[in-house]
mmCIF file of C-alpha atoms and ligand atoms in Angstrom:
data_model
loop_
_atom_site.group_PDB
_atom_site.id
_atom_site.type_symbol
_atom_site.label_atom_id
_atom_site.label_comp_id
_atom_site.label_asym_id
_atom_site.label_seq_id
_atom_site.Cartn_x
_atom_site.Cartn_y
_atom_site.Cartn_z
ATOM 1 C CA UNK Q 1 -8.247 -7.013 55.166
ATOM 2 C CA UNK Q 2 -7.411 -4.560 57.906
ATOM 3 C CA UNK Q 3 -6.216 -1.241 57.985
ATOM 4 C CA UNK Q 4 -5.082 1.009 54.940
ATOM 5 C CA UNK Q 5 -4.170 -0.467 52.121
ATOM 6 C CA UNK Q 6 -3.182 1.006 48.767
ATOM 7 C CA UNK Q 7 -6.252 1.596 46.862
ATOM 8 C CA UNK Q 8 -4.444 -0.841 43.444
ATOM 9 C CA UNK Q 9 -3.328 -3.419 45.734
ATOM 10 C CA UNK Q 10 -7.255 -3.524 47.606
ATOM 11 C CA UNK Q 11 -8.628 -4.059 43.554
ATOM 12 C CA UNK Q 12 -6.429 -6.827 42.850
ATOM 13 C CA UNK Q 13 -7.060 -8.804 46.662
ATOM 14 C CA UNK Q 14 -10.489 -8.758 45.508
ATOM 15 C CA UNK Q 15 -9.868 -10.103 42.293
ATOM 16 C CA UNK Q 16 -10.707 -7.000 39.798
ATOM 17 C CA UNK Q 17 -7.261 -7.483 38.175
ATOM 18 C CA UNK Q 18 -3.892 -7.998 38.912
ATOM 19 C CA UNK Q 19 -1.860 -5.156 40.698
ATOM 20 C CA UNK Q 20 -0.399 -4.136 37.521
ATOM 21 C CA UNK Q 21 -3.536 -3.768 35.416
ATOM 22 C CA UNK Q 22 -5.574 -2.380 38.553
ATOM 23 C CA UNK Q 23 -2.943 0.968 38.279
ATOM 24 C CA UNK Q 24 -3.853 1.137 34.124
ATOM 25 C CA UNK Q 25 -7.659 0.785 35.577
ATOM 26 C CA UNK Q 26 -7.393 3.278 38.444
ATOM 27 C CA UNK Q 27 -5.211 6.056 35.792
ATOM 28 C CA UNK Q 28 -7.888 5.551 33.312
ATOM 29 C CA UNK Q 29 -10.868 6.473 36.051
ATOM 30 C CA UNK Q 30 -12.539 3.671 36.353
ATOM 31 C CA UNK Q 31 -12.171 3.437 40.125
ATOM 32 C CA UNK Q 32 -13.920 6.039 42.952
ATOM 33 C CA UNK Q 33 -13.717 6.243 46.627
ATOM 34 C CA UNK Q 34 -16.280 7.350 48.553
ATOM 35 C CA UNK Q 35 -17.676 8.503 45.241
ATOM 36 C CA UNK Q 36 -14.905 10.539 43.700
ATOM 37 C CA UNK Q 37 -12.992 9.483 40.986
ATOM 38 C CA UNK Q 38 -9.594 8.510 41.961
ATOM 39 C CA UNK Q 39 -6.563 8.466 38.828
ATOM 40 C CA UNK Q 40 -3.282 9.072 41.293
ATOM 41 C CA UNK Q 41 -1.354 6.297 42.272
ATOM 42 C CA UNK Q 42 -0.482 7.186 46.250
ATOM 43 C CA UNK Q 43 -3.841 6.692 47.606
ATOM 44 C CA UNK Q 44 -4.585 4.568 50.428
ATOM 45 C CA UNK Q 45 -8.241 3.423 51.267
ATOM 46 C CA UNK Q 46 -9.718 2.186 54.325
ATOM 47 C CA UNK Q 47 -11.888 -1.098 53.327
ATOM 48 C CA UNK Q 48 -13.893 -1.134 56.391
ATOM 49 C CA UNK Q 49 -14.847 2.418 56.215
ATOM 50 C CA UNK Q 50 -14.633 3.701 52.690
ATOM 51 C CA UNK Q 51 -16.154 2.356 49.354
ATOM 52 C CA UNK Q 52 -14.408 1.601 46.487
ATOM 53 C CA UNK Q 53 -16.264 1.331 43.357
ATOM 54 C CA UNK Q 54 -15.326 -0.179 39.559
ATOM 55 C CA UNK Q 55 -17.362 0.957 36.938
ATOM 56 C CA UNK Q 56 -19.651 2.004 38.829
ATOM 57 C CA UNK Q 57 -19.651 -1.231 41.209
ATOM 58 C CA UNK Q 58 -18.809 -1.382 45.015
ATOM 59 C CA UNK Q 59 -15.745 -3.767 45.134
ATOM 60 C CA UNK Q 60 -15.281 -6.517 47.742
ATOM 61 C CA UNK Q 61 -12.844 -9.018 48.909
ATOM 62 C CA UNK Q 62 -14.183 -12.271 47.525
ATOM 63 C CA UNK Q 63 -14.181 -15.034 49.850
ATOM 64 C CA UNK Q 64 -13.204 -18.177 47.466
ATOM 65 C CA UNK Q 65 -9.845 -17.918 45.723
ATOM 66 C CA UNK Q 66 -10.398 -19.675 42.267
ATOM 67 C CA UNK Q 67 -7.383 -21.201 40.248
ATOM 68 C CA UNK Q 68 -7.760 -22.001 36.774
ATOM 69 C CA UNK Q 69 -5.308 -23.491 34.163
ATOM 70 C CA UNK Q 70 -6.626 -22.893 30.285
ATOM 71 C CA UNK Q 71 -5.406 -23.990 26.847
ATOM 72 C CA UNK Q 72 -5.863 -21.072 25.037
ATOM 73 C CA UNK Q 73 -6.937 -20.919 21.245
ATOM 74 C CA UNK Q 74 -5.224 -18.906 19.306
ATOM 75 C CA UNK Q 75 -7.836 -16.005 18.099
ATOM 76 C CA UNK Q 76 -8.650 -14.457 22.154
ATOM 77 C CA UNK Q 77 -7.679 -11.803 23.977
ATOM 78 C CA UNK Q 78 -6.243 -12.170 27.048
ATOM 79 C CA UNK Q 79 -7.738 -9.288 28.216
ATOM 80 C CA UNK Q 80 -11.395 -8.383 30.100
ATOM 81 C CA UNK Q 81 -12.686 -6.909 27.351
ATOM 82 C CA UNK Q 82 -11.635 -5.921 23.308
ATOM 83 C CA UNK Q 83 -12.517 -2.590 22.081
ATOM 84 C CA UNK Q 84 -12.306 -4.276 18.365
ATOM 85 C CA UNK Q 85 -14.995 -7.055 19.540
ATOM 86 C CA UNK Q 86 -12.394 -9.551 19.401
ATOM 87 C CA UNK Q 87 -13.635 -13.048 21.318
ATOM 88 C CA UNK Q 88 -11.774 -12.964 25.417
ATOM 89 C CA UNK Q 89 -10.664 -15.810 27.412
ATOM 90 C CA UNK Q 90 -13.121 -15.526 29.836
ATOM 91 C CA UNK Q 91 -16.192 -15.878 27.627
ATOM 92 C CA UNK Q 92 -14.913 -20.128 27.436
ATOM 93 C CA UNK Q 93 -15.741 -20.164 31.466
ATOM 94 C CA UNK Q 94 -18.984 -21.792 32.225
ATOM 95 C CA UNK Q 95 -20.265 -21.049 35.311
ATOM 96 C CA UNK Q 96 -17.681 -19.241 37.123
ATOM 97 C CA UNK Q 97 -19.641 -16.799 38.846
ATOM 98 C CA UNK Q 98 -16.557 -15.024 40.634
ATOM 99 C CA UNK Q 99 -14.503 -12.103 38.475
ATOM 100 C CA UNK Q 100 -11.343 -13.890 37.154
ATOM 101 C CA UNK Q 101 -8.699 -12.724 35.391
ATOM 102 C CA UNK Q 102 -5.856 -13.861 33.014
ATOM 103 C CA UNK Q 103 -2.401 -13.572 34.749
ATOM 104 C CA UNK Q 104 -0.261 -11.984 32.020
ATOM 105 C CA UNK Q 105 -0.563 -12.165 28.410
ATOM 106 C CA UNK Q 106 -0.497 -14.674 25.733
ATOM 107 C CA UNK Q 107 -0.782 -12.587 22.579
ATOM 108 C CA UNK Q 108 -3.940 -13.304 20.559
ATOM 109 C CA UNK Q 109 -2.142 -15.859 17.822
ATOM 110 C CA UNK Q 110 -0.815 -17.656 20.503
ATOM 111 C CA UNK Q 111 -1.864 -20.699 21.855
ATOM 112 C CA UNK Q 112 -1.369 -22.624 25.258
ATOM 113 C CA UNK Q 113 -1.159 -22.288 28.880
ATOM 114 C CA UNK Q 114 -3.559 -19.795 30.630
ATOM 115 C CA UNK Q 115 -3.798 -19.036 33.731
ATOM 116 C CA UNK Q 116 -6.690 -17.198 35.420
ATOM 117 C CA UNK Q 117 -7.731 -16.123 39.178
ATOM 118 C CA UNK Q 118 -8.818 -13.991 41.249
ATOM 119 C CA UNK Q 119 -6.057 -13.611 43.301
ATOM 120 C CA UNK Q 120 -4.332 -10.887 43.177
ATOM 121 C CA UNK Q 121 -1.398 -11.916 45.511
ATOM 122 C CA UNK Q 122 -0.603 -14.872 43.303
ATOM 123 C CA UNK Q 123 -0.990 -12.821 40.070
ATOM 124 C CA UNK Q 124 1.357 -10.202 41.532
ATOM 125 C CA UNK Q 125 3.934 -13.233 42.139
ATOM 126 C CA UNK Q 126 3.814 -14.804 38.954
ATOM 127 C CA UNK Q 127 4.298 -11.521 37.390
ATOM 128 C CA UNK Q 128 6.517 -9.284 39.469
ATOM 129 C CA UNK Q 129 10.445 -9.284 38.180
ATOM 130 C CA UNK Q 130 11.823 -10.394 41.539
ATOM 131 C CA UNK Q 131 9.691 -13.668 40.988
ATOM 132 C CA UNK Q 132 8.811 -14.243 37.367
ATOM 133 C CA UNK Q 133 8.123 -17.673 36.968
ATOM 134 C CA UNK Q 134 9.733 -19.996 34.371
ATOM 135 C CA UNK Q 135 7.594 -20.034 30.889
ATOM 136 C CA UNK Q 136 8.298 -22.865 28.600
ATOM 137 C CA UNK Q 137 7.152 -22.573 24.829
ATOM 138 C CA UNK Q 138 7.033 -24.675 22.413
ATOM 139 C CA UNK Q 139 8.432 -22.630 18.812
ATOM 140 C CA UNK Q 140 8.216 -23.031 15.641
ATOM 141 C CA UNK Q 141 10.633 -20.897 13.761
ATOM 142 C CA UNK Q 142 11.302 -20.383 9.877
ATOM 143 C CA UNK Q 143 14.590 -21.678 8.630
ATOM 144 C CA UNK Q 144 17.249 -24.103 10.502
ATOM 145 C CA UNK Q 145 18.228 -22.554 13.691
ATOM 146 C CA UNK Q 146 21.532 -22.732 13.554
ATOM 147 C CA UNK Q 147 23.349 -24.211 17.141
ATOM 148 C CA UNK Q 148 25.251 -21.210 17.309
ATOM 149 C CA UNK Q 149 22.143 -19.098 17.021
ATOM 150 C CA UNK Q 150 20.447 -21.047 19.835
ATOM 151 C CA UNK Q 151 23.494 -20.190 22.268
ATOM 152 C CA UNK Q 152 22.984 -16.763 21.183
ATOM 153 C CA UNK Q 153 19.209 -17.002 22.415
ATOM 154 C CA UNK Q 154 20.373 -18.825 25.414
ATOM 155 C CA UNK Q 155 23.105 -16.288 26.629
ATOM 156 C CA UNK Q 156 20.241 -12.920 25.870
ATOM 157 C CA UNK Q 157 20.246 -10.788 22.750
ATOM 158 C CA UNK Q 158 18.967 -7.131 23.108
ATOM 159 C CA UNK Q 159 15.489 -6.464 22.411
ATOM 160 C CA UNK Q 160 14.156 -2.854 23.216
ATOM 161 C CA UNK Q 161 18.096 -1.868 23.927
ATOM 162 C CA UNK Q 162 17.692 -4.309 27.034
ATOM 163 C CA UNK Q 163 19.256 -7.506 26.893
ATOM 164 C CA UNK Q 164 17.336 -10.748 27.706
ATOM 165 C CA UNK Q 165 17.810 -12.669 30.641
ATOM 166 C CA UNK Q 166 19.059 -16.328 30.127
ATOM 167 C CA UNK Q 167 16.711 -18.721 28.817
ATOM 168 C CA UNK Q 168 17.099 -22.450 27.784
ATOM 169 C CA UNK Q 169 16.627 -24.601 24.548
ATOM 170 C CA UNK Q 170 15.974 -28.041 24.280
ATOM 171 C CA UNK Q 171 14.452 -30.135 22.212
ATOM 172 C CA UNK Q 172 15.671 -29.065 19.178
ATOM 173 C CA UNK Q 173 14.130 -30.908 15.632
ATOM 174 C CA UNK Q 174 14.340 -29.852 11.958
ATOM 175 C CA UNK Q 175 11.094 -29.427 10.700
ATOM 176 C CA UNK Q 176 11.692 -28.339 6.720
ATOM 177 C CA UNK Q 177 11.581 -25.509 5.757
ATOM 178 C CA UNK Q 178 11.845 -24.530 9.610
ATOM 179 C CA UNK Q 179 12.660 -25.555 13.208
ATOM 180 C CA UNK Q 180 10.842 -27.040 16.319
ATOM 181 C CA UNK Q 181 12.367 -26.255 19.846
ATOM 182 C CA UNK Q 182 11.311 -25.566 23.221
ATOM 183 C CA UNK Q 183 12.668 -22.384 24.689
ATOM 184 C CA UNK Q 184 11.896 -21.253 29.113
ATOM 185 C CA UNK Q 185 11.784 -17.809 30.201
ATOM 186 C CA UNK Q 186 11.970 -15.977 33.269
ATOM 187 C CA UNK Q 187 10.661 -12.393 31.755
ATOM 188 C CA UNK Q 188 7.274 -11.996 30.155
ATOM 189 C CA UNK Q 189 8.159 -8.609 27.956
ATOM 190 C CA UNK Q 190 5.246 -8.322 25.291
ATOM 191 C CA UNK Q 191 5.846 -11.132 22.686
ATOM 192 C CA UNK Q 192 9.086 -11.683 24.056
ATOM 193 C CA UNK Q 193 9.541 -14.838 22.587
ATOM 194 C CA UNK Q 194 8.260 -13.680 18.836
ATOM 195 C CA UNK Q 195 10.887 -10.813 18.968
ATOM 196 C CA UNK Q 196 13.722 -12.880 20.056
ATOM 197 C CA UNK Q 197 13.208 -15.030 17.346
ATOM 198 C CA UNK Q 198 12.564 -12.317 15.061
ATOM 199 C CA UNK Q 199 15.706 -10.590 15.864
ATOM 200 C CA UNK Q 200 18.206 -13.484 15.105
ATOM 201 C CA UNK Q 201 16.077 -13.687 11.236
ATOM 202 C CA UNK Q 202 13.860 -16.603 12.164
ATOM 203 C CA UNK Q 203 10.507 -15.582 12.375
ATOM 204 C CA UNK Q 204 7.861 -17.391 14.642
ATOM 205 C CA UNK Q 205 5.287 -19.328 12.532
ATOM 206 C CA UNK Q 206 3.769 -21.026 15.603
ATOM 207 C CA UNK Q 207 3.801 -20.269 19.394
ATOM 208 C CA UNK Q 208 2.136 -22.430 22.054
ATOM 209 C CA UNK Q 209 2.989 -22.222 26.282
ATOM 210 C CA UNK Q 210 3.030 -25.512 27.669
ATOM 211 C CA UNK Q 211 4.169 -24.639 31.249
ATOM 212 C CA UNK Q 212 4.341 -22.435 33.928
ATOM 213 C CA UNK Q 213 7.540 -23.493 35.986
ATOM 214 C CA UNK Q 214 6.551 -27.380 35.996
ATOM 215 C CA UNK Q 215 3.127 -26.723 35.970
ATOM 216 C CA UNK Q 216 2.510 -28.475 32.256
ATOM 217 C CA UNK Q 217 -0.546 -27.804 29.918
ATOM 218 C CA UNK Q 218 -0.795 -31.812 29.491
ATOM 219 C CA UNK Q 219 -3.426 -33.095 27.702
ATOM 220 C CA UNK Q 220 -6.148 -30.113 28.088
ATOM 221 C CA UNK Q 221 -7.907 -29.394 24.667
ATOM 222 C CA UNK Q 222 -7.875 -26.162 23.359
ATOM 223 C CA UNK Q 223 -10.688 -24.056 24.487
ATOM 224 C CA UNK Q 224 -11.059 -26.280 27.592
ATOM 225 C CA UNK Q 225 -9.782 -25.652 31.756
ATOM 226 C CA UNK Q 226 -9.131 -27.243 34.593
ATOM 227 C CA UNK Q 227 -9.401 -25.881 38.325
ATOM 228 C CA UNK Q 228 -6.277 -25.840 40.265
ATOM 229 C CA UNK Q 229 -5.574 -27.519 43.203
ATOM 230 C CA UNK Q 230 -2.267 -26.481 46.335
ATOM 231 C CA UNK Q 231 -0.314 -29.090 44.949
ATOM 232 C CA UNK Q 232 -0.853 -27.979 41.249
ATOM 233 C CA UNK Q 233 0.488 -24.237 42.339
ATOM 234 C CA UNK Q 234 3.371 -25.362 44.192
ATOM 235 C CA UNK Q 235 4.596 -26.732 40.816
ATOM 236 C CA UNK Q 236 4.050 -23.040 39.342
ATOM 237 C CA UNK Q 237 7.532 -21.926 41.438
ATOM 238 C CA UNK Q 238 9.466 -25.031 40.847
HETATM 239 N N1 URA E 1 6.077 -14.496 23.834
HETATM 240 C C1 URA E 1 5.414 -14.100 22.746
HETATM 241 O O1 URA E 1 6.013 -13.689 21.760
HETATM 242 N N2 URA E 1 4.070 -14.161 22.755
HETATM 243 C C2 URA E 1 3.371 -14.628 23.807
HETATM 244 O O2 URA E 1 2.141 -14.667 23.758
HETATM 245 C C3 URA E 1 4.073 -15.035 24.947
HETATM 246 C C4 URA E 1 5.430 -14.956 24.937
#
């Protein structure tokens, strides 16, 4: 790293969190320069002459970029730490000794595809609007889904007076008293896929992620990960 960078995108290059949760970190003073607490967003730090610290801890670039795919059980957080005690992600790594983090949400009763690093570059891709990758879930929704009401889904409905981008349906199967499909989404809005659902009167009753662009959850057991390899994040953007 050379020169001035901004003092949320420094955190996330060295893995504390991704860009987006490093600016909740920095508001909420967790982060100091040079010892003083630092909450405003402008600031730009100088990594080979200033130190940045995180709870208390001087932050450096890690060296080794780590890449993890997880099937998630339903029951974690997906974030560093719960307030309520609730079990997080990252207490299933074994021996992991650099700081990863998840890259987005999956809401605690869902299940599925997880993906942690510390790379803050790639989080900030998978995450930022311009890029958002393609999410596929697989949904189980109360009632018969109605073909009209999946074209509805497909086109975008409004949710939070913003209407939803495109998405697709496929694999479509009645499943009495409800309805199996897969649905893929560019946007990650919190539990965008619950409220969609929600909104057209057919509650979610199970949600599971099994890909990130083609990147598929496969075979992985729940609770269990597997590192990722170039050719396994190339598939992340197809
Ligand atoms: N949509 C949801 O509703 N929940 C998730 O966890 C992810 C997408």
């Amino acid at each position: 790293m050379k020169g001035a960078v901004r003092l949320q995108k420094y955190l996330a290059d060295c893995g504390i969190a991704s860009r987006r949760k490093a600016e909740e970190l920095i508001a909420s003073g967790r982060v100091s320069v040079d010892g003083a607490v630092v909450t405003g967003m402008g600031s730009k730090i100088d990594p080979a002459r200033q130190v940045v610290r995180f709870d208390g801890e001087v932050v450096k670039p890690d060296t080794d970029l780590i890449y993890i795919l997880m099937n998630k059980p339903k029951g974690y957080v997906t974030t560093l730490s719960d307030p309520q005690g609730r079990p997080v992600v990252t207490s299933l790594l074994k021996q992991i000794d650099a700081r990863v983090f998840p890259v987005g949400r999956l809401d605690i009763d869902t299940e599925g595809a997880l993906l942690l690093t510390n790379d803050g570059g790639l989080a900030q891709k998978v995450q930022h609007p311009s890029h958002e990758t393609n999410k596929t879930y697989e949904v189980i929704a109360r009632g018969t889904v109605k073909p009209e009401t999946i074209a509805a889904l497909e086109a975008g409905i409004v949710i939070d007076g913003r209407k939803t981008w495109p998405a697709k349906i496929s694999r479509v199967r009645r499943q009495a008293p409800c309805t199996s499909l897969q649905i893929t989404i560019h946007e990650g809005r919190k539990r965008q896929v619950r409220r969609m659902f929600q909104a057209v009167g057919h509650p979610v009753v199970n949600l599971k992620r099994v890909a990130y662009g083609k990147l598929r959850l496969g075979g992985l057991k729940s609770g269990s990960y597997r590192f990722l390899g170039p050719e396994d994040l190339k598939k992340i953007y197809l």
